[in-house]
Short mmCIF file of C-alpha atoms in Angstrom, two decimals:
data_model
loop_
_atom_site.label_atom_id
_atom_site.label_comp_id
_atom_site.label_asym_id
_atom_site.label_seq_id
_atom_site.Cartn_x
_atom_site.Cartn_y
_atom_site.Cartn_z
CA MET A 1 0.00 0.00 0.00
CA THR A 2 1.37 3.41 -0.94
CA GLU A 3 1.21 6.60 1.12
CA GLU A 4 -1.74 7.74 -1.02
CA TYR A 5 -4.11 5.16 0.46
CA ALA A 6 -5.88 5.04 3.80
CA ALA A 7 -6.66 1.33 3.69
CA SER A 8 -7.04 -1.62 1.38
CA ILE A 9 -9.74 -4.29 1.23
CA ARG A 10 -8.75 -7.57 -0.37
CA GLY A 11 -6.02 -5.65 -2.17
CA LYS A 12 -8.33 -2.86 -3.39
CA PRO A 13 -7.04 0.49 -2.07
CA ILE A 14 -9.17 3.27 -0.58
CA PRO A 15 -7.60 6.68 -1.37
CA LYS A 16 -6.82 8.97 1.53
CA GLN A 17 -8.55 11.71 -0.44
CA HIS A 18 -11.89 10.01 0.27
CA VAL A 19 -11.24 10.44 3.98
CA GLU A 20 -10.00 14.02 3.59
CA THR A 21 -13.04 15.01 1.53
CA PHE A 22 -15.41 13.30 3.94
CA LEU A 23 -14.07 15.28 6.87
CA GLY A 24 -13.18 18.57 5.17
CA THR A 25 -9.90 18.44 7.08
CA ASP A 26 -8.43 21.52 5.40
CA ALA A 27 -10.88 23.70 7.32
CA LEU A 28 -10.15 21.78 10.52
CA ARG A 29 -6.41 22.33 10.12
CA GLY A 30 -6.98 26.02 9.59
CA ALA A 31 -8.90 26.29 12.82
CA GLY A 32 -6.21 24.35 14.68
CA ASN A 33 -3.49 26.72 13.52
CA CYS A 34 -5.16 29.58 15.40
CA ALA A 35 -5.05 27.76 18.75
CA THR A 36 -2.42 27.89 21.48
CA SER A 37 0.32 25.26 21.47
CA HIS A 38 -1.52 23.26 24.14
CA ASP A 39 -4.85 23.58 22.38
CA GLY A 40 -3.14 22.87 19.09
CA ALA A 41 -1.79 19.57 20.39
CA ALA A 42 -5.22 18.58 21.67
CA GLN A 43 -6.85 19.54 18.38
CA ALA A 44 -4.22 17.66 16.41
CA ARG A 45 -5.01 14.52 18.42
CA ARG A 46 -8.74 15.07 17.89
CA HIS A 47 -8.23 15.48 14.14
CA ARG A 48 -6.18 12.29 13.97
CA GLN A 49 -8.97 10.44 15.71
CA GLN A 50 -11.56 12.03 13.41
CA ARG A 51 -9.53 10.80 10.45
CA ARG A 52 -9.50 7.26 11.87
CA TRP A 53 -13.23 7.47 12.56
CA ALA A 54 -13.96 8.64 9.00
CA THR A 55 -11.80 5.84 7.61
CA GLN A 56 -13.97 3.32 9.47
CA VAL A 57 -17.16 4.82 8.02
CA ILE A 58 -15.81 4.69 4.47
CA VAL A 59 -14.38 1.19 4.96
CA THR A 60 -17.76 0.00 6.25
CA ASP A 61 -19.41 1.42 3.13
CA GLU A 62 -16.94 -0.41 0.89
CA LEU A 63 -17.31 -3.69 2.81
CA ALA A 64 -21.09 -3.40 2.54
CA ARG A 65 -20.80 -2.88 -1.23
CA HIS A 66 -18.83 -6.12 -1.46
CA ALA A 67 -21.40 -7.94 0.67
CA CYS A 68 -24.31 -6.65 -1.43
CA ALA A 69 -22.59 -7.84 -4.59
CA GLU A 70 -21.96 -11.26 -3.08
CA ARG A 71 -25.62 -11.49 -2.08
CA GLY A 72 -26.84 -10.44 -5.52
CA LEU A 73 -28.53 -7.31 -4.18
CA PRO A 74 -29.15 -4.43 -6.61
CA PRO A 75 -26.14 -2.07 -6.81
CA PRO A 76 -26.58 0.83 -4.37
CA ASP A 77 -26.11 4.46 -5.23
CA ASP A 78 -22.51 4.86 -6.42
CA VAL A 79 -22.09 8.33 -4.95
CA LEU A 80 -19.73 8.07 -1.99
CA PRO A 81 -21.34 9.91 0.95
CA MET A 82 -19.20 12.89 1.81
CA ARG A 83 -21.45 15.10 3.92
CA LEU A 84 -22.19 14.40 7.54
CA LEU A 85 -25.96 14.03 7.89
CA THR A 86 -27.94 14.27 11.09
CA ILE A 87 -27.66 10.98 12.95
CA PRO A 88 -30.27 10.21 15.63
CA GLU A 89 -28.73 10.20 19.11
CA THR A 90 -30.56 6.97 19.89
CA ASP A 91 -28.75 5.28 16.98
CA VAL A 92 -25.40 6.50 18.25
CA ALA A 93 -26.22 5.16 21.72
CA ASP A 94 -27.45 1.81 20.40
CA LEU A 95 -24.99 1.24 17.58
CA GLY A 96 -21.93 3.37 18.29
CA SER A 97 -21.04 6.41 16.23
CA ILE A 98 -19.16 4.55 13.48
CA ILE A 99 -21.96 2.13 12.57
CA ALA A 100 -24.65 4.78 13.06
CA ALA A 101 -22.79 7.11 10.68
CA ALA A 102 -22.17 4.30 8.18
CA LEU A 103 -25.87 3.42 8.08
CA ALA A 104 -26.77 7.10 7.69
CA HIS A 105 -24.34 7.63 4.81
CA SER A 106 -24.08 4.30 3.01
CA PRO A 107 -26.92 2.99 0.81
CA ALA A 108 -25.04 -0.32 0.65
CA ALA A 109 -24.93 -0.64 4.45
CA ARG A 110 -28.67 0.07 4.66
CA ALA A 111 -29.40 -2.44 1.88
CA LEU A 112 -27.34 -5.08 3.66
CA LEU A 113 -29.06 -4.41 6.99
CA ALA A 114 -32.48 -4.70 5.30
CA ASP A 115 -31.46 -8.01 3.71
CA LEU A 116 -30.23 -9.31 7.04
CA GLU A 117 -33.52 -8.31 8.62
CA ARG A 118 -35.45 -10.32 6.03
CA GLU A 119 -33.42 -13.36 7.07
CA GLN A 120 -34.28 -13.17 10.75
CA HIS A 121 -36.81 -15.64 12.12
CA ILE A 122 -38.34 -14.71 15.46
CA PRO A 123 -40.01 -17.66 17.22
CA GLU A 124 -43.50 -17.14 18.58
CA THR A 125 -42.19 -18.08 22.02
CA ALA A 126 -39.76 -15.14 21.91
CA VAL A 127 -42.53 -12.70 21.02
CA ARG A 128 -44.76 -13.97 23.81
CA ASP A 129 -41.90 -13.92 26.31
CA TYR A 130 -41.15 -10.29 25.45
CA TYR A 131 -44.81 -9.37 25.96
CA ASP A 132 -44.98 -11.14 29.32
CA ARG A 133 -41.71 -9.62 30.63
CA ASN A 134 -42.44 -6.05 29.49
CA ARG A 135 -46.06 -5.49 30.45
CA ASP A 136 -45.26 -1.90 31.41
CA ARG A 137 -44.76 -1.13 27.71
CA PHE A 138 -48.28 -2.24 26.85
CA LEU A 139 -50.37 -0.30 29.32
CA THR A 140 -53.31 1.52 27.74
CA PRO A 141 -53.28 5.35 27.80
CA ASP A 142 -56.01 5.32 30.45
CA ALA A 143 -54.03 2.92 32.64
CA LEU A 144 -50.97 5.15 32.32
CA ARG A 145 -52.97 8.19 33.41
CA ARG A 146 -54.25 6.28 36.46
CA GLY A 147 -50.76 5.06 37.38
CA VAL A 148 -51.65 1.37 37.13
CA ASP A 149 -48.88 -1.00 38.19
CA PRO A 150 -48.61 -3.47 35.28
CA TYR A 151 -47.08 -6.14 37.54
CA ASP A 152 -49.68 -5.94 40.34
CA ASP A 153 -52.51 -7.91 38.79
CA PRO A 154 -53.84 -5.16 36.47
CA ALA A 155 -57.30 -5.47 34.95
CA PRO A 156 -57.31 -7.05 31.47
CA SER A 157 -58.61 -3.77 30.05
CA ASP A 158 -55.49 -1.95 31.31
CA ILE A 159 -53.12 -3.94 29.06
CA HIS A 160 -53.18 -3.96 25.27
CA PRO A 161 -54.13 -7.49 24.17
CA TYR A 162 -51.31 -9.66 22.91
CA ALA A 163 -52.96 -10.05 19.51
CA HIS A 164 -52.97 -6.26 19.04
CA VAL A 165 -49.26 -5.81 19.72
CA HIS A 166 -47.87 -9.09 18.42
CA HIS A 167 -46.88 -7.72 15.00
CA GLY A 168 -45.09 -4.70 16.47
CA ILE A 169 -43.13 -6.83 18.95
CA ALA A 170 -42.06 -9.27 16.23
CA GLN A 171 -40.88 -6.38 14.05
CA GLN A 172 -38.92 -4.88 16.94
CA LEU A 173 -37.22 -8.18 17.75
CA ARG A 174 -36.46 -8.83 14.08
CA HIS A 175 -34.91 -5.38 13.77
CA ALA A 176 -32.75 -5.96 16.86
CA ALA A 177 -31.65 -9.37 15.56
CA ALA A 178 -30.69 -7.83 12.21
CA ARG A 179 -28.53 -5.24 13.96
CA ARG A 180 -26.74 -7.98 15.86
CA ALA A 181 -26.21 -9.84 12.58
CA PHE A 182 -24.82 -6.64 11.06
CA PHE A 183 -22.36 -6.25 13.96
CA ASN A 184 -21.25 -9.87 13.53
CA TRP A 185 -20.87 -9.48 9.77
CA LEU A 186 -18.78 -6.31 10.16
CA GLY A 187 -16.53 -7.94 12.74
CA ARG A 188 -15.76 -10.75 10.31
CA ALA A 189 -15.46 -8.50 7.25
CA ARG A 190 -12.92 -6.20 8.92
CA ALA A 191 -10.45 -9.08 8.89
CA ASP A 192 -9.94 -8.33 5.17
CA VAL A 193 -8.89 -4.71 5.83
CA VAL A 194 -5.32 -3.43 6.04
CA TYR A 195 -4.93 0.13 7.36
CA ALA A 196 -2.25 2.70 6.60
CA ASP A 197 -0.52 4.38 9.53
CA GLY A 198 -2.77 7.04 11.00
CA HIS A 199 -5.96 5.40 9.75
CA GLU A 200 -6.34 2.58 12.27
CA HIS A 201 -9.55 2.09 14.23
CA PRO A 202 -9.92 4.90 16.84
CA GLY A 203 -10.01 2.26 19.59
CA ASP A 204 -7.01 0.29 18.36
CA PRO A 205 -4.58 0.18 21.33
CA SER A 206 -1.59 -0.06 18.97
CA HIS A 207 -1.57 3.70 18.33
CA PRO A 208 -0.91 6.37 21.01
CA ASP A 209 -4.16 8.30 20.42
CA HIS A 210 -6.43 5.30 20.92
CA GLU A 211 -9.62 5.66 22.90
CA HIS A 212 -12.61 3.40 23.40
CA ARG A 213 -15.69 5.04 24.82
CA HIS A 214 -19.32 3.93 25.14
#
């Protein structure tokens, strides 16, 4: 791999320019030059980590494109996402910022996640178990207003019937299972990636800037 590439996947290089364009790092460097030496060092570290983070987003997009091709899914939009879109905070909390950003930016990642979701089979016993263990989520509006305790023998009319919420629960569990499958797929797929210096995963302990936060 030459100094012009941020990473390679199965021998296919990803240009550093993709990462630079994604982040708009020229503007970030300009802002850093105006800081004090201490602030400048902190900003330099932050920018290095941003570069590693952006590399992961772009690598995830490329890995998802490979996976879609292998699955025979229609080719996604070929335009590489370069602008940071609004990412729901709940997605960041549930998925981590890298995967949340990848799903926001990458049509291929979204197509792969949707295909994984279609593959998930949720047993009826799992749906029923979720309903029985989370009765507080199925209180009727009137029961909520009255402060009914869902676990203290509530009246049948205070809980939405199982038949009415079954479909929604199954969808929720299928969606969660697909996300887990996506995590597992990405963990395996990353084994095919070789990173250039300065573009490692932000949490990789082999570089001095590494950090791993939840």
